[in-house]
PDB file of C-alpha atoms in Angstrom:
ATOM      1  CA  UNK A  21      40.334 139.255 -61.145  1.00  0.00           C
ATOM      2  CA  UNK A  22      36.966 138.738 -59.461  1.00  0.00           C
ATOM      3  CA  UNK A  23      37.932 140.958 -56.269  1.00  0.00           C
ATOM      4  CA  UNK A  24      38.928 143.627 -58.781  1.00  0.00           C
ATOM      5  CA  UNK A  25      35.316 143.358 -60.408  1.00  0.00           C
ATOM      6  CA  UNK A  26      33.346 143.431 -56.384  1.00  0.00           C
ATOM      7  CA  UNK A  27      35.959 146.215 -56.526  1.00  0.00           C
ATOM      8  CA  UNK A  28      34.276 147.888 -59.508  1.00  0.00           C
ATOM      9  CA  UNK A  29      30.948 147.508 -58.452  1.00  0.00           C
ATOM     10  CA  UNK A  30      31.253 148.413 -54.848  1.00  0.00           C
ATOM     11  CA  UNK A  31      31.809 151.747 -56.241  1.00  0.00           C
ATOM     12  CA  UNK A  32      28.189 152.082 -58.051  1.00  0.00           C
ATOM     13  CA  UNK A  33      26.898 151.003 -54.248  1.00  0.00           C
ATOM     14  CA  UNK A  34      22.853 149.274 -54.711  1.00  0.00           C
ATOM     15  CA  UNK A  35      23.296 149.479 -58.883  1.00  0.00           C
ATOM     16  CA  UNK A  36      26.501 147.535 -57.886  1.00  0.00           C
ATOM     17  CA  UNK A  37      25.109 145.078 -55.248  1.00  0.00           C
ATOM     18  CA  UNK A  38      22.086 144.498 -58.317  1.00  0.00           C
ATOM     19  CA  UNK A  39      23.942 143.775 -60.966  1.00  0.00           C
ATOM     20  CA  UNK A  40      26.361 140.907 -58.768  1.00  0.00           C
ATOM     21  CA  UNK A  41      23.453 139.785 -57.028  1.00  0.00           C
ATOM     22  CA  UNK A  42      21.852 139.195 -60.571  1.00  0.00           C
ATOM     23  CA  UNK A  43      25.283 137.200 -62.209  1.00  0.00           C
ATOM     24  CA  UNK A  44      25.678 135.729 -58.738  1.00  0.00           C
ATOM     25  CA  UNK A  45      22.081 133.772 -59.909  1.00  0.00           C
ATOM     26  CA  UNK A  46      23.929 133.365 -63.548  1.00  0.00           C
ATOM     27  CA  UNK A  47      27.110 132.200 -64.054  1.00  0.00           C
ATOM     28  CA  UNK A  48      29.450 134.617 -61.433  1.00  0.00           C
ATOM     29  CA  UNK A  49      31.331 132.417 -58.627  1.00  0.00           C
ATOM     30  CA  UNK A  50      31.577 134.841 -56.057  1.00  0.00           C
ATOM     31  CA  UNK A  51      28.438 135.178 -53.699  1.00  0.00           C
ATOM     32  CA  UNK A  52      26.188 138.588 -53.597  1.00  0.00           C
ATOM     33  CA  UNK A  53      27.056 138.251 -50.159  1.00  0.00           C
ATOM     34  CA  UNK A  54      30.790 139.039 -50.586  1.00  0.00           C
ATOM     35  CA  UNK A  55      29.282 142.457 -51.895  1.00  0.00           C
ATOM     36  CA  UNK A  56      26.594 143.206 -49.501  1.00  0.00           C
ATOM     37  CA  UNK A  57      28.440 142.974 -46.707  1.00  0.00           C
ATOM     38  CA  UNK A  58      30.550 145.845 -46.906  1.00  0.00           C
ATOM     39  CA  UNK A  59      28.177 147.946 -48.541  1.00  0.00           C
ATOM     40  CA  UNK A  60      26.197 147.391 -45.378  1.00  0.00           C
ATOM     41  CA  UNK A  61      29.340 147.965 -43.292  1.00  0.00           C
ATOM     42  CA  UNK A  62      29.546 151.531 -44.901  1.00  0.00           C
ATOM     43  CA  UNK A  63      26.099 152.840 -44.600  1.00  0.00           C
ATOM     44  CA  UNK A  64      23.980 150.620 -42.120  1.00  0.00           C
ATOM     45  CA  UNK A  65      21.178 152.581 -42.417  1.00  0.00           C
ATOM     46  CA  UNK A  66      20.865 151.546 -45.654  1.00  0.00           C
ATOM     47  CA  UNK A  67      21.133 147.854 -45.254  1.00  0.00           C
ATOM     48  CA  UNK A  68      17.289 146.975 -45.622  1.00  0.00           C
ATOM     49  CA  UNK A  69      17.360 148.731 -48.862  1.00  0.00           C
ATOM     50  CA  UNK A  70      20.743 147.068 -49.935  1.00  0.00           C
ATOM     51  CA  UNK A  71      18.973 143.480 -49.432  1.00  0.00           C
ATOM     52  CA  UNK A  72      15.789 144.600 -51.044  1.00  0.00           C
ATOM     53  CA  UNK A  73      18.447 145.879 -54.179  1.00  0.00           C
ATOM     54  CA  UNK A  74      19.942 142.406 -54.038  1.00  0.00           C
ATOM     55  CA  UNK A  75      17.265 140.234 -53.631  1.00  0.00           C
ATOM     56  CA  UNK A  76      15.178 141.615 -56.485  1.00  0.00           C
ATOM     57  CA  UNK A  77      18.314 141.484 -58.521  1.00  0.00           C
ATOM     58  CA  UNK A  78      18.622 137.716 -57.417  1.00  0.00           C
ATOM     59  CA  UNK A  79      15.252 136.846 -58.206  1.00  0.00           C
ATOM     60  CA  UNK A  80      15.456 138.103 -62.144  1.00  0.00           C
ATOM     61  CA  UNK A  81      18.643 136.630 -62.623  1.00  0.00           C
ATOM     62  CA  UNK A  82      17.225 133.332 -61.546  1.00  0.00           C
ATOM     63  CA  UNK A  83      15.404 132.169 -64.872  1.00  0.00           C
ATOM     64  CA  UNK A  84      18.190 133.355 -66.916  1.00  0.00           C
ATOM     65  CA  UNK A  85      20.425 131.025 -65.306  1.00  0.00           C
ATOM     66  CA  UNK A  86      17.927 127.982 -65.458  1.00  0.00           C
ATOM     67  CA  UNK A  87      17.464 128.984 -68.975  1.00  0.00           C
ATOM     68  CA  UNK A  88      21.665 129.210 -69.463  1.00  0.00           C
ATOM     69  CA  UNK A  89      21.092 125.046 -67.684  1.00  0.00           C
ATOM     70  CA  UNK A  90      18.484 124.162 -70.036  1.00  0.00           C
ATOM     71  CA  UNK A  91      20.506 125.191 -73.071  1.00  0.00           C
ATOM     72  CA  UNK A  92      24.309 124.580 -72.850  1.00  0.00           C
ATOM     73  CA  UNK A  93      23.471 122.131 -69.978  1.00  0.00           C
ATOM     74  CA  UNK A  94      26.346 120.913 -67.129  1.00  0.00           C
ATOM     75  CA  UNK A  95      29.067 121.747 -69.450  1.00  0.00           C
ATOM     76  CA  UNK A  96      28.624 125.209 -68.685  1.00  0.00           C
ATOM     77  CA  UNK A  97      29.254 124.747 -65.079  1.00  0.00           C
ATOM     78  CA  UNK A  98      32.088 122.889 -65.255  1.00  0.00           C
ATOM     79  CA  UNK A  99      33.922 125.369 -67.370  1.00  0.00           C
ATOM     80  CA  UNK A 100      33.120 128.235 -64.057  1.00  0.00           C
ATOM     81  CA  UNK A 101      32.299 126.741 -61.053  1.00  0.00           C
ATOM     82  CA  UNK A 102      34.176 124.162 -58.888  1.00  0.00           C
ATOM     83  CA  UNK A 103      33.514 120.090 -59.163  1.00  0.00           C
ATOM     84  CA  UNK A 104      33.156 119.722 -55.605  1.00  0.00           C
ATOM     85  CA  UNK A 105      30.300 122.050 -56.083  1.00  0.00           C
ATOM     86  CA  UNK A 106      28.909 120.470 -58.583  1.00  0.00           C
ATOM     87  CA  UNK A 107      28.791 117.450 -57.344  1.00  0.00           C
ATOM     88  CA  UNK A 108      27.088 118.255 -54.291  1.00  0.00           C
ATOM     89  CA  UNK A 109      24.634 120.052 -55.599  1.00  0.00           C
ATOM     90  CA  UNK A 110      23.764 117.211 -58.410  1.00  0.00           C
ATOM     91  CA  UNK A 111      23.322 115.095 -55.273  1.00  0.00           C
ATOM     92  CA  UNK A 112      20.951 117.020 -53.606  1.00  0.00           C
ATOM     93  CA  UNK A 113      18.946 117.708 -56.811  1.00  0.00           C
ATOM     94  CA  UNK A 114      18.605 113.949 -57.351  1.00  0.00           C
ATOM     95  CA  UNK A 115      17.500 113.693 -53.521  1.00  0.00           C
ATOM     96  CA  UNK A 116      14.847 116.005 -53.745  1.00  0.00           C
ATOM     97  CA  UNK A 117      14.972 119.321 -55.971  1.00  0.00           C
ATOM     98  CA  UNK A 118      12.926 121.666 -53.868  1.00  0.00           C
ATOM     99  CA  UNK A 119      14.932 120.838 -50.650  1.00  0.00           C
ATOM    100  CA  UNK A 120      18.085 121.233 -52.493  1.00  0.00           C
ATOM    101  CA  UNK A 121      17.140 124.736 -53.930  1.00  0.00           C
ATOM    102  CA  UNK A 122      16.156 125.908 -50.041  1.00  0.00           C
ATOM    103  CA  UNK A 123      19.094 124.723 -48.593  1.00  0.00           C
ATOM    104  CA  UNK A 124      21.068 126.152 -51.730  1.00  0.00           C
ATOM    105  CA  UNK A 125      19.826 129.824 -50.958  1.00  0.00           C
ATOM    106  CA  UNK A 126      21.543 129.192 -48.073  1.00  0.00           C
ATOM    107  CA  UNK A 127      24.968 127.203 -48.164  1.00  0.00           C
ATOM    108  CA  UNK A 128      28.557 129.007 -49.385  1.00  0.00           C
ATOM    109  CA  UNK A 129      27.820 126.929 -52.568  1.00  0.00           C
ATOM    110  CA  UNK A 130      27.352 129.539 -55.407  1.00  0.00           C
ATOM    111  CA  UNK A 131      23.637 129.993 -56.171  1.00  0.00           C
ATOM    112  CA  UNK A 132      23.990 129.926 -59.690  1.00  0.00           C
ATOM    113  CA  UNK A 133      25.086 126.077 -59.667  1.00  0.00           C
ATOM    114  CA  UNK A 134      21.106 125.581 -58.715  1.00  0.00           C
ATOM    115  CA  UNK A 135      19.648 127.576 -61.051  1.00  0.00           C
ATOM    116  CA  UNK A 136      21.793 126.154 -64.082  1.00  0.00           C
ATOM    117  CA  UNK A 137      21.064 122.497 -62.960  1.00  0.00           C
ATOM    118  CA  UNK A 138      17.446 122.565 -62.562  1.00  0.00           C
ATOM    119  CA  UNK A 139      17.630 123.844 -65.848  1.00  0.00           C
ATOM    120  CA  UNK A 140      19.566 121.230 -66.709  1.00  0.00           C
ATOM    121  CA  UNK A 141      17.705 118.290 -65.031  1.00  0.00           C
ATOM    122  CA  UNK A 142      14.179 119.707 -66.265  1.00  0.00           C
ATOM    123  CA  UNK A 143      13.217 120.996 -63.002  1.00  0.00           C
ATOM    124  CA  UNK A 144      10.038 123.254 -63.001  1.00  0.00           C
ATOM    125  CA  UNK A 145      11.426 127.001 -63.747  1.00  0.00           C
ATOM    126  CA  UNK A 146       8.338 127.780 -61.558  1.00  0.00           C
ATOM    127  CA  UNK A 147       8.757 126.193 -58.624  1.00  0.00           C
ATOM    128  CA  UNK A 148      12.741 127.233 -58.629  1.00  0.00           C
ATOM    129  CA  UNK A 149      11.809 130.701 -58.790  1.00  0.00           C
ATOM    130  CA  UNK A 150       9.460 130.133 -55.815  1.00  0.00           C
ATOM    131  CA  UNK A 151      11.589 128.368 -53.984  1.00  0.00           C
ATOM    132  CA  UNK A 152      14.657 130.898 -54.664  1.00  0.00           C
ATOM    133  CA  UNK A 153      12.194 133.718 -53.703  1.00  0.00           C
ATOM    134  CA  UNK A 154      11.937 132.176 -50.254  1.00  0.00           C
ATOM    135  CA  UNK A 155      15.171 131.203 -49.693  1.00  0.00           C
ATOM    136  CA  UNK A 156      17.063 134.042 -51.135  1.00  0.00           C
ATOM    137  CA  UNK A 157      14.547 136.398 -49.017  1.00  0.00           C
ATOM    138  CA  UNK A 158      15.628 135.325 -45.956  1.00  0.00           C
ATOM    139  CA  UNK A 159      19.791 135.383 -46.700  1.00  0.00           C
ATOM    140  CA  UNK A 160      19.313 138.571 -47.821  1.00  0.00           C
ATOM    141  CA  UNK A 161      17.764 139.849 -45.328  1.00  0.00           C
ATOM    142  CA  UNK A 162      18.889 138.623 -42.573  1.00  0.00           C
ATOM    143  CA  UNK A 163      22.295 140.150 -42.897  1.00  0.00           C
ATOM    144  CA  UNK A 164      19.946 143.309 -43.899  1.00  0.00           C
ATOM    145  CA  UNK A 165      18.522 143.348 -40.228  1.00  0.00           C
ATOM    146  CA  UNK A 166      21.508 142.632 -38.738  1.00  0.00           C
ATOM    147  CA  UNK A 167      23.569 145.994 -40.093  1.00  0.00           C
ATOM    148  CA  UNK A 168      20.214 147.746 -40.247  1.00  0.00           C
ATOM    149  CA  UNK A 169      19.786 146.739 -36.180  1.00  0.00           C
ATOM    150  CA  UNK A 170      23.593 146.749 -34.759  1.00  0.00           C
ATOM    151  CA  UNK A 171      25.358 148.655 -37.142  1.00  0.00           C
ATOM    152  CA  UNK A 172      29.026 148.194 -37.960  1.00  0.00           C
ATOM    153  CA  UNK A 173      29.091 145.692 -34.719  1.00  0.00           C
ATOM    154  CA  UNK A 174      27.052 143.358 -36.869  1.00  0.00           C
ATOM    155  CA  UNK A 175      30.826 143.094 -38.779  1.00  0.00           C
ATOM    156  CA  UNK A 176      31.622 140.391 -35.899  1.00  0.00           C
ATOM    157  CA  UNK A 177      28.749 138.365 -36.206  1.00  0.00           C
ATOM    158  CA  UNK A 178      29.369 137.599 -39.951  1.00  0.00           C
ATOM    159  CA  UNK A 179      31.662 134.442 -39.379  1.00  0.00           C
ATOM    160  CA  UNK A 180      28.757 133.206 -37.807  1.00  0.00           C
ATOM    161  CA  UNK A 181      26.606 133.880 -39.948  1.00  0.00           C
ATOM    162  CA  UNK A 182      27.798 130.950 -42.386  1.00  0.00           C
ATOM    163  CA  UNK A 183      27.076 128.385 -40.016  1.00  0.00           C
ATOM    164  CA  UNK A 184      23.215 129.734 -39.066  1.00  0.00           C
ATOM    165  CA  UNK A 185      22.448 130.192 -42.607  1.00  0.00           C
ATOM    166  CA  UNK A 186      23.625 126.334 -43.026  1.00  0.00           C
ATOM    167  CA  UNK A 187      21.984 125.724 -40.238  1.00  0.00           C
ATOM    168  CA  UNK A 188      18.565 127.476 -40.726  1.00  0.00           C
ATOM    169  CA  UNK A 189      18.844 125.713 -44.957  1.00  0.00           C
ATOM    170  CA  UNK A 190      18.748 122.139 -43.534  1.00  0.00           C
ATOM    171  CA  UNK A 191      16.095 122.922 -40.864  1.00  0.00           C
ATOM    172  CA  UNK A 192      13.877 124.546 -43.735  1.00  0.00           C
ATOM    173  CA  UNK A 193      14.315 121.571 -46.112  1.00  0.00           C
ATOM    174  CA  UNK A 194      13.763 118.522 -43.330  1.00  0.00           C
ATOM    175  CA  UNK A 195      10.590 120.984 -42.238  1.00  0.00           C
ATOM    176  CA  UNK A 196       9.180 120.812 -46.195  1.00  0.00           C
ATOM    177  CA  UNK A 197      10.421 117.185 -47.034  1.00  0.00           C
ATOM    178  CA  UNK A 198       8.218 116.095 -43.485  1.00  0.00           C
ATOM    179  CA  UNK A 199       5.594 118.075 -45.086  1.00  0.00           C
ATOM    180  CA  UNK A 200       5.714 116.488 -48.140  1.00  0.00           C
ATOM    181  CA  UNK A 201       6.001 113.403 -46.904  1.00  0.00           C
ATOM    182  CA  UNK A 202       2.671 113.803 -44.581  1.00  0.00           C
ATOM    183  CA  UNK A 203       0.861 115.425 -47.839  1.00  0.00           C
ATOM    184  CA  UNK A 204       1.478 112.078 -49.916  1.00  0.00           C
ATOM    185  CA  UNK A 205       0.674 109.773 -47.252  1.00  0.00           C
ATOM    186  CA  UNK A 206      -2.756 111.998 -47.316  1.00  0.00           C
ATOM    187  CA  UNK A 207      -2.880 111.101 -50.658  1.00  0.00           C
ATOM    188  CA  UNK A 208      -2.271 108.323 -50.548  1.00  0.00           C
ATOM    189  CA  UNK A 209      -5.096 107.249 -47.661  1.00  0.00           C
ATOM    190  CA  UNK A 210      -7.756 109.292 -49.907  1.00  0.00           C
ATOM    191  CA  UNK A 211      -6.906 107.149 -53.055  1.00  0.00           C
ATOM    192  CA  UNK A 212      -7.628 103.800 -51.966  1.00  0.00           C
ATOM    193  CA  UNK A 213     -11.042 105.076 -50.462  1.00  0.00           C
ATOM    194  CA  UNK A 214     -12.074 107.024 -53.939  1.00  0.00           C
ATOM    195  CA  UNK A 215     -11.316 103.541 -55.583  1.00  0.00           C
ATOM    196  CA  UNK A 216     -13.243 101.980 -52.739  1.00  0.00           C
ATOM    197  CA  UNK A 217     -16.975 103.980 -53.657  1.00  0.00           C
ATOM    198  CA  UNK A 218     -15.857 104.028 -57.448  1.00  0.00           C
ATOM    199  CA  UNK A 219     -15.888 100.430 -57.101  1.00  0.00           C
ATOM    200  CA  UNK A 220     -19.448  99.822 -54.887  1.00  0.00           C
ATOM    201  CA  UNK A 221     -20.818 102.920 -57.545  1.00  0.00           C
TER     202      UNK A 221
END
């Protein structure tokens, strides 16, 4: 059923890669990547514009997801989407929700099971739309460049893409959790020194 709707909207081209990459964000299971890739295999010269279609569409569908979390809450999810999937994901919210939304634009896990669980853990819709943007932004186009750069050759580079995008997710989120980590102990220093004058004021 859901090859015969990437079917469907393969044949409406960008319009088609939008509207998946938009329910990919929502509540549809299969990947915007399933979609862009042969869209990009067809017409490489249109790739950049194919992951500028499906990023945008991405981005919007974003809120509407969190919004779909924040409302029906995990119930939803377990009705569409995998446990295993679930599961992980609810593990690497309660680890740290900004890494887990990087490295989320990034794994095979379905991007919609991030956007539905911040919304329903109460995660800032804010921060997971700029953190999506990021993320998202660089799947897209990266597999943009690559058609856009080597043309249908870039077809035999795709298995490896899975593995660079995992890779490149978890060296993105252990870069931002170190930063994080140095900003708080900065903080942290500063606080006991404002007490410090407070105190001798």
């Amino acid at each position: 059923m859901f090859q015969s709707i990437i079917d469907f909207l393969m044949d409406f081209g960008s319009l088609g890669l939008f509207l998946h990459s938009f329910a990919d964000a929502v509540i549809f299971p299969i990947p915007a990547f399933f979609l862009q890739v042969p869209l990009s295999l067809i017409n490489p010269s249109q790739a950049l514009w194919l992951a500028t279609v499906g990023y945008i569409g991405s981005i919007l569908g974003t809120p509407l997801g969190y919004w779909i979390g924040k409302g029906l809450g995990k119930s939803v999810l377990y009705k569409f989407l995998k446990k295993e999937w679930i599961e992980k994901a609810s593990t690497m919210f309660q680890r740290n929700g900004e890494a887990a939304i990087l490295v989320g634009a990034f794994t095979p896990i379905p991007f919609k099971v991030f956007t539905i669980l911040a919304g329903c853990l109460n995660f800032s819709v804010w921060r997971l739309i700029g953190y999506a943007a990021l993320g998202r932004a660089t799947k897209f186009y990266v597999v943009g460049a690559l058609f856009y750069v080597y043309g249908r050759a870039a077809e035999g580079m795709i298995d490896g893409l899975k593995y660079l995008f995992l890779a490149v997710g978890v060296v993105v989120a252990i870069g931002f959790l170190v930063f994080k980590k140095m900003r708080n102990k900065k903080t942290t220093k500063l606080n006991p020194e404002q007490q410090s004058s407070s105190t001798s004021d």
